[in-house]
PDB file of C-alpha atoms in Angstrom:
ATOM      1  CA  UNK N  24      -3.095  -9.132 -26.347  1.00 40.00           C
ATOM      2  CA  UNK N  25      -2.194 -10.040 -22.775  1.00 44.00           C
ATOM      3  CA  UNK N  26      -4.355 -12.187 -20.540  1.00 44.00           C
ATOM      4  CA  UNK N  27      -4.725 -11.653 -16.815  1.00 51.00           C
ATOM      5  CA  UNK N  28      -6.814 -13.456 -14.245  1.00 50.00           C
ATOM      6  CA  UNK N  29     -10.296 -13.496 -15.774  1.00 50.00           C
ATOM      7  CA  UNK N  30     -12.182 -13.204 -12.490  1.00 64.00           C
ATOM      8  CA  UNK N  31     -13.016  -9.813 -11.026  1.00 82.00           C
ATOM      9  CA  UNK N  32     -10.421  -8.522  -8.592  1.00 87.00           C
ATOM     10  CA  UNK N  33     -11.492  -6.652  -5.483  1.00 90.00           C
ATOM     11  CA  UNK N  34      -9.700  -3.806  -3.714  1.00 89.00           C
ATOM     12  CA  UNK N  35      -9.049  -6.167  -0.786  1.00 88.00           C
ATOM     13  CA  UNK N  36      -6.895  -8.264  -3.154  1.00 90.00           C
ATOM     14  CA  UNK N  37      -5.056  -5.200  -4.459  1.00 92.00           C
ATOM     15  CA  UNK N  38      -3.035  -2.213  -3.353  1.00 92.00           C
ATOM     16  CA  UNK N  39      -3.378   1.428  -4.287  1.00 91.00           C
ATOM     17  CA  UNK N  40      -0.613   2.548  -6.659  1.00 93.00           C
ATOM     18  CA  UNK N  41      -1.725   6.081  -7.461  1.00 94.00           C
ATOM     19  CA  UNK N  42      -4.098   8.090  -9.603  1.00 96.00           C
ATOM     20  CA  UNK N  43      -4.436   9.133 -13.241  1.00 97.00           C
ATOM     21  CA  UNK N  44      -3.663  12.826 -12.778  1.00 97.00           C
ATOM     22  CA  UNK N  45      -4.174  14.210 -16.281  1.00 97.00           C
ATOM     23  CA  UNK N  46      -3.719  13.620 -19.967  1.00 96.00           C
ATOM     24  CA  UNK N  47      -0.254  13.831 -21.508  1.00 96.00           C
ATOM     25  CA  UNK N  48       0.186  14.841 -25.112  1.00 91.00           C
ATOM     26  CA  UNK N  49      -2.391  14.410 -27.874  1.00 91.00           C
ATOM     27  CA  UNK N  50      -2.180  10.681 -28.653  1.00 91.00           C
ATOM     28  CA  UNK N  51      -4.035   9.291 -25.646  1.00 92.00           C
ATOM     29  CA  UNK N  52      -1.247   9.179 -23.060  1.00 96.00           C
ATOM     30  CA  UNK N  53      -1.922   9.833 -19.379  1.00 97.00           C
ATOM     31  CA  UNK N  54       0.115  11.009 -16.404  1.00 97.00           C
ATOM     32  CA  UNK N  55      -0.097   8.611 -13.462  1.00 97.00           C
ATOM     33  CA  UNK N  56       0.838  10.176 -10.106  1.00 96.00           C
ATOM     34  CA  UNK N  57       2.343   7.416  -7.973  1.00 93.00           C
ATOM     35  CA  UNK N  58       1.861   7.016  -4.223  1.00 89.00           C
ATOM     36  CA  UNK N  59       4.842   4.724  -3.586  1.00 86.00           C
ATOM     37  CA  UNK N  60       8.285   5.020  -2.012  1.00 80.00           C
ATOM     38  CA  UNK N  61      10.215   3.720  -5.025  1.00 86.00           C
ATOM     39  CA  UNK N  62       8.619   4.292  -8.457  1.00 91.00           C
ATOM     40  CA  UNK N  63      11.402   2.288 -10.142  1.00 90.00           C
ATOM     41  CA  UNK N  64       9.752  -0.903  -8.817  1.00 91.00           C
ATOM     42  CA  UNK N  65       6.953  -0.365 -11.330  1.00 93.00           C
ATOM     43  CA  UNK N  66       8.810   0.473 -14.551  1.00 93.00           C
ATOM     44  CA  UNK N  67       8.024  -2.919 -16.096  1.00 92.00           C
ATOM     45  CA  UNK N  68       4.255  -2.806 -15.623  1.00 93.00           C
ATOM     46  CA  UNK N  69       2.343  -4.529 -18.390  1.00 95.00           C
ATOM     47  CA  UNK N  70      -1.077  -3.660 -16.968  1.00 95.00           C
ATOM     48  CA  UNK N  71      -2.833  -1.957 -14.096  1.00 96.00           C
ATOM     49  CA  UNK N  72      -6.384  -1.769 -12.818  1.00 96.00           C
ATOM     50  CA  UNK N  73      -8.470   1.394 -12.810  1.00 96.00           C
ATOM     51  CA  UNK N  74     -11.404   1.899 -10.475  1.00 94.00           C
ATOM     52  CA  UNK N  75     -14.210   2.655 -12.911  1.00 92.00           C
ATOM     53  CA  UNK N  76     -17.622   2.888 -11.245  1.00 91.00           C
ATOM     54  CA  UNK N  77     -16.343   0.776  -8.318  1.00 90.00           C
ATOM     55  CA  UNK N  78     -15.142  -2.017 -10.647  1.00 92.00           C
ATOM     56  CA  UNK N  79     -11.407  -2.681 -11.035  1.00 94.00           C
ATOM     57  CA  UNK N  80     -10.930  -2.738 -14.799  1.00 95.00           C
ATOM     58  CA  UNK N  81      -7.657  -3.846 -16.451  1.00 95.00           C
ATOM     59  CA  UNK N  82      -5.799  -1.545 -18.836  1.00 96.00           C
ATOM     60  CA  UNK N  83      -2.730  -2.721 -20.716  1.00 96.00           C
ATOM     61  CA  UNK N  84       0.421  -0.637 -20.936  1.00 96.00           C
ATOM     62  CA  UNK N  85       2.191  -0.028 -24.242  1.00 96.00           C
ATOM     63  CA  UNK N  86       4.885   2.274 -22.869  1.00 96.00           C
ATOM     64  CA  UNK N  87       5.957   3.856 -19.583  1.00 96.00           C
ATOM     65  CA  UNK N  88       8.186   6.916 -19.291  1.00 95.00           C
ATOM     66  CA  UNK N  89       9.228   7.759 -15.718  1.00 94.00           C
ATOM     67  CA  UNK N  90       9.279  11.366 -14.530  1.00 93.00           C
ATOM     68  CA  UNK N  91      10.040  11.571 -10.797  1.00 87.00           C
ATOM     69  CA  UNK N  92       7.013  10.381  -8.848  1.00 87.00           C
ATOM     70  CA  UNK N  93       4.945  10.293 -12.046  1.00 94.00           C
ATOM     71  CA  UNK N  94       4.789   8.041 -15.081  1.00 96.00           C
ATOM     72  CA  UNK N  95       3.728   9.076 -18.542  1.00 97.00           C
ATOM     73  CA  UNK N  96       1.788   6.038 -19.745  1.00 97.00           C
ATOM     74  CA  UNK N  97       0.595   5.011 -23.188  1.00 97.00           C
ATOM     75  CA  UNK N  98      -2.343   2.648 -22.713  1.00 96.00           C
ATOM     76  CA  UNK N  99      -3.310   0.075 -25.335  1.00 95.00           C
ATOM     77  CA  UNK N 100      -6.451   1.072 -27.272  1.00 94.00           C
ATOM     78  CA  UNK N 101      -6.528   4.616 -25.820  1.00 95.00           C
ATOM     79  CA  UNK N 102      -5.762   6.647 -28.928  1.00 94.00           C
ATOM     80  CA  UNK N 103      -7.209  10.133 -28.348  1.00 95.00           C
ATOM     81  CA  UNK N 104      -6.880  12.872 -25.779  1.00 95.00           C
ATOM     82  CA  UNK N 105     -10.650  12.572 -25.208  1.00 95.00           C
ATOM     83  CA  UNK N 106     -10.360   8.872 -24.375  1.00 95.00           C
ATOM     84  CA  UNK N 107      -7.449   9.637 -22.045  1.00 96.00           C
ATOM     85  CA  UNK N 108      -9.387  12.489 -20.416  1.00 96.00           C
ATOM     86  CA  UNK N 109     -12.150  10.031 -19.483  1.00 96.00           C
ATOM     87  CA  UNK N 110      -9.575   8.207 -17.303  1.00 97.00           C
ATOM     88  CA  UNK N 111      -8.345  11.238 -15.357  1.00 97.00           C
ATOM     89  CA  UNK N 112      -9.017  11.139 -11.647  1.00 96.00           C
ATOM     90  CA  UNK N 113      -9.340   7.336 -11.628  1.00 97.00           C
ATOM     91  CA  UNK N 114      -7.519   5.355  -8.926  1.00 95.00           C
ATOM     92  CA  UNK N 115      -4.778   2.972 -10.115  1.00 96.00           C
ATOM     93  CA  UNK N 116      -4.537  -0.440  -8.403  1.00 95.00           C
ATOM     94  CA  UNK N 117      -2.332  -3.543  -8.683  1.00 95.00           C
ATOM     95  CA  UNK N 118      -2.742  -7.088  -7.310  1.00 94.00           C
ATOM     96  CA  UNK N 119      -1.083  -7.652  -3.906  1.00 91.00           C
ATOM     97  CA  UNK N 120       1.352 -10.165  -5.395  1.00 89.00           C
ATOM     98  CA  UNK N 121       2.937  -7.277  -7.329  1.00 91.00           C
ATOM     99  CA  UNK N 122       3.989  -5.487  -4.132  1.00 89.00           C
ATOM    100  CA  UNK N 123       7.784  -5.533  -3.771  1.00 88.00           C
ATOM    101  CA  UNK N 124       8.911  -7.792  -0.934  1.00 86.00           C
ATOM    102  CA  UNK N 125      10.148  -5.989   2.170  1.00 84.00           C
ATOM    103  CA  UNK N 126      12.738  -7.221   4.628  1.00 81.00           C
ATOM    104  CA  UNK N 127      14.235  -6.265   7.951  1.00 85.00           C
ATOM    105  CA  UNK N 128      12.162  -3.814  10.001  1.00 90.00           C
ATOM    106  CA  UNK N 129      10.152  -2.643   6.994  1.00 88.00           C
ATOM    107  CA  UNK N 130       6.566  -3.829   6.626  1.00 89.00           C
ATOM    108  CA  UNK N 131       3.323  -3.069   4.882  1.00 87.00           C
ATOM    109  CA  UNK N 132       0.536  -2.132   7.251  1.00 88.00           C
ATOM    110  CA  UNK N 133      -1.825  -4.756   5.840  1.00 85.00           C
ATOM    111  CA  UNK N 134       0.709  -7.581   6.284  1.00 87.00           C
ATOM    112  CA  UNK N 135       1.155  -7.205  10.060  1.00 93.00           C
ATOM    113  CA  UNK N 136      -2.505  -7.163  11.041  1.00 92.00           C
ATOM    114  CA  UNK N 137      -2.895  -9.947  13.597  1.00 95.00           C
ATOM    115  CA  UNK N 138       0.858 -10.127  14.371  1.00 97.00           C
ATOM    116  CA  UNK N 139       1.599 -10.434  18.098  1.00 98.00           C
ATOM    117  CA  UNK N 140       3.256  -7.287  19.462  1.00 98.00           C
ATOM    118  CA  UNK N 141       6.082  -8.113  21.865  1.00 97.00           C
ATOM    119  CA  UNK N 142       7.546  -5.286  23.939  1.00 97.00           C
ATOM    120  CA  UNK N 143      11.103  -5.651  25.229  1.00 95.00           C
ATOM    121  CA  UNK N 144       9.974  -4.729  28.792  1.00 95.00           C
ATOM    122  CA  UNK N 145       6.329  -5.896  29.022  1.00 95.00           C
ATOM    123  CA  UNK N 146       6.435  -8.999  26.816  1.00 96.00           C
ATOM    124  CA  UNK N 147       3.403  -9.910  24.702  1.00 96.00           C
ATOM    125  CA  UNK N 148       0.966  -7.002  24.508  1.00 97.00           C
ATOM    126  CA  UNK N 149      -1.563  -8.560  22.122  1.00 96.00           C
ATOM    127  CA  UNK N 150      -2.215  -8.996  18.417  1.00 97.00           C
ATOM    128  CA  UNK N 151      -2.313  -5.964  16.138  1.00 97.00           C
ATOM    129  CA  UNK N 152      -5.964  -5.029  15.767  1.00 96.00           C
ATOM    130  CA  UNK N 153      -5.264  -2.352  13.159  1.00 95.00           C
ATOM    131  CA  UNK N 154      -2.833   0.301  12.002  1.00 94.00           C
ATOM    132  CA  UNK N 155      -4.336   3.766  12.385  1.00 94.00           C
ATOM    133  CA  UNK N 156      -2.964   6.366   9.994  1.00 89.00           C
ATOM    134  CA  UNK N 157      -3.029   9.965  11.133  1.00 89.00           C
ATOM    135  CA  UNK N 158      -1.671  12.790   8.958  1.00 88.00           C
ATOM    136  CA  UNK N 159       1.540  13.052  10.996  1.00 90.00           C
ATOM    137  CA  UNK N 160       1.915   9.568  12.492  1.00 91.00           C
ATOM    138  CA  UNK N 161       0.828   5.967  12.019  1.00 93.00           C
ATOM    139  CA  UNK N 162       0.173   3.941  15.156  1.00 96.00           C
ATOM    140  CA  UNK N 163      -0.345   0.309  16.075  1.00 97.00           C
ATOM    141  CA  UNK N 164      -3.531  -0.538  17.984  1.00 97.00           C
ATOM    142  CA  UNK N 165      -3.450  -3.556  20.321  1.00 97.00           C
ATOM    143  CA  UNK N 166      -5.601  -4.619  23.260  1.00 96.00           C
ATOM    144  CA  UNK N 167      -4.188  -6.156  26.441  1.00 95.00           C
ATOM    145  CA  UNK N 168      -6.643  -7.320  29.088  1.00 92.00           C
ATOM    146  CA  UNK N 169      -9.380  -5.347  27.314  1.00 94.00           C
ATOM    147  CA  UNK N 170      -7.386  -2.094  27.414  1.00 95.00           C
ATOM    148  CA  UNK N 171      -6.334  -0.319  24.243  1.00 97.00           C
ATOM    149  CA  UNK N 172      -2.624   0.410  23.738  1.00 97.00           C
ATOM    150  CA  UNK N 173      -1.465   2.703  20.934  1.00 97.00           C
ATOM    151  CA  UNK N 174       2.168   2.403  19.862  1.00 97.00           C
ATOM    152  CA  UNK N 175       3.780   4.829  17.393  1.00 96.00           C
ATOM    153  CA  UNK N 176       5.380   3.375  14.284  1.00 95.00           C
ATOM    154  CA  UNK N 177       8.860   4.873  14.481  1.00 94.00           C
ATOM    155  CA  UNK N 178      12.259   3.472  13.531  1.00 92.00           C
ATOM    156  CA  UNK N 179      13.426   3.646  17.152  1.00 95.00           C
ATOM    157  CA  UNK N 180      10.297   1.796  18.384  1.00 96.00           C
ATOM    158  CA  UNK N 181      10.110  -1.050  15.841  1.00 96.00           C
ATOM    159  CA  UNK N 182      12.882  -3.509  16.681  1.00 96.00           C
ATOM    160  CA  UNK N 183      12.183  -6.548  14.511  1.00 95.00           C
ATOM    161  CA  UNK N 184       9.536  -8.021  12.221  1.00 95.00           C
ATOM    162  CA  UNK N 185       9.409 -11.821  12.408  1.00 95.00           C
ATOM    163  CA  UNK N 186       7.208 -12.821   9.504  1.00 93.00           C
ATOM    164  CA  UNK N 187       7.618 -16.561  10.172  1.00 93.00           C
ATOM    165  CA  UNK N 188       6.290 -16.441  13.731  1.00 96.00           C
ATOM    166  CA  UNK N 189       4.019 -13.438  12.990  1.00 96.00           C
ATOM    167  CA  UNK N 190       5.524 -11.273  15.725  1.00 97.00           C
ATOM    168  CA  UNK N 191       6.395  -7.584  15.788  1.00 97.00           C
ATOM    169  CA  UNK N 192       9.027  -6.710  18.386  1.00 97.00           C
ATOM    170  CA  UNK N 193       8.929  -3.177  19.804  1.00 97.00           C
ATOM    171  CA  UNK N 194      10.637  -1.029  22.396  1.00 97.00           C
ATOM    172  CA  UNK N 195       7.719   1.159  23.498  1.00 96.00           C
ATOM    173  CA  UNK N 196       8.629   4.634  24.743  1.00 95.00           C
ATOM    174  CA  UNK N 197       9.203   4.682  28.506  1.00 94.00           C
ATOM    175  CA  UNK N 198       5.939   4.932  30.441  1.00 95.00           C
ATOM    176  CA  UNK N 199       3.689   4.461  27.389  1.00 95.00           C
ATOM    177  CA  UNK N 200       2.435   0.942  28.126  1.00 95.00           C
ATOM    178  CA  UNK N 201       2.017   1.731  31.847  1.00 95.00           C
ATOM    179  CA  UNK N 202      -0.085   4.793  30.950  1.00 95.00           C
ATOM    180  CA  UNK N 203      -2.593   2.602  29.095  1.00 94.00           C
ATOM    181  CA  UNK N 204      -2.660  -0.267  31.589  1.00 90.00           C
ATOM    182  CA  UNK N 205      -2.965   1.742  34.813  1.00 87.00           C
TER     183      UNK N 205
END
């Protein structure tokens, strides 16, 4: 039997991996629908956490079979379709330290909170207050001189992520910053 950190983990210490979508087969397997860019990063999972009644509970993996953006998972001590059915709909979480490292202009939204946004024309705009996710676009929220500025997260806007100095360099669309500051 594997041992993981014995203390209770909170969602703030974890990231959302996906959801148990349904049962798979008759021997207690489940289908986990992943919400990640590259499922292959998670093929070696030995455990994951399920949100059961608002408590992140560890479940240990016996076998993973990838299938596109889904995994068929055999969980230790889940031996029947009824036991597997009790897990359907549950959110799947992993500790933050299991997130794959990103480089270049790629970043996780949670990691840049508080980074100073530096525009190539206007200089320092302010620290990132939050990332707001809309269905069609994610945006960066900063405040300069008490005025909110919203900057779209687009490849052509994000120029550089400097993790060491905690700065996010952008080239805001022409007129955007002026619109908020005037």
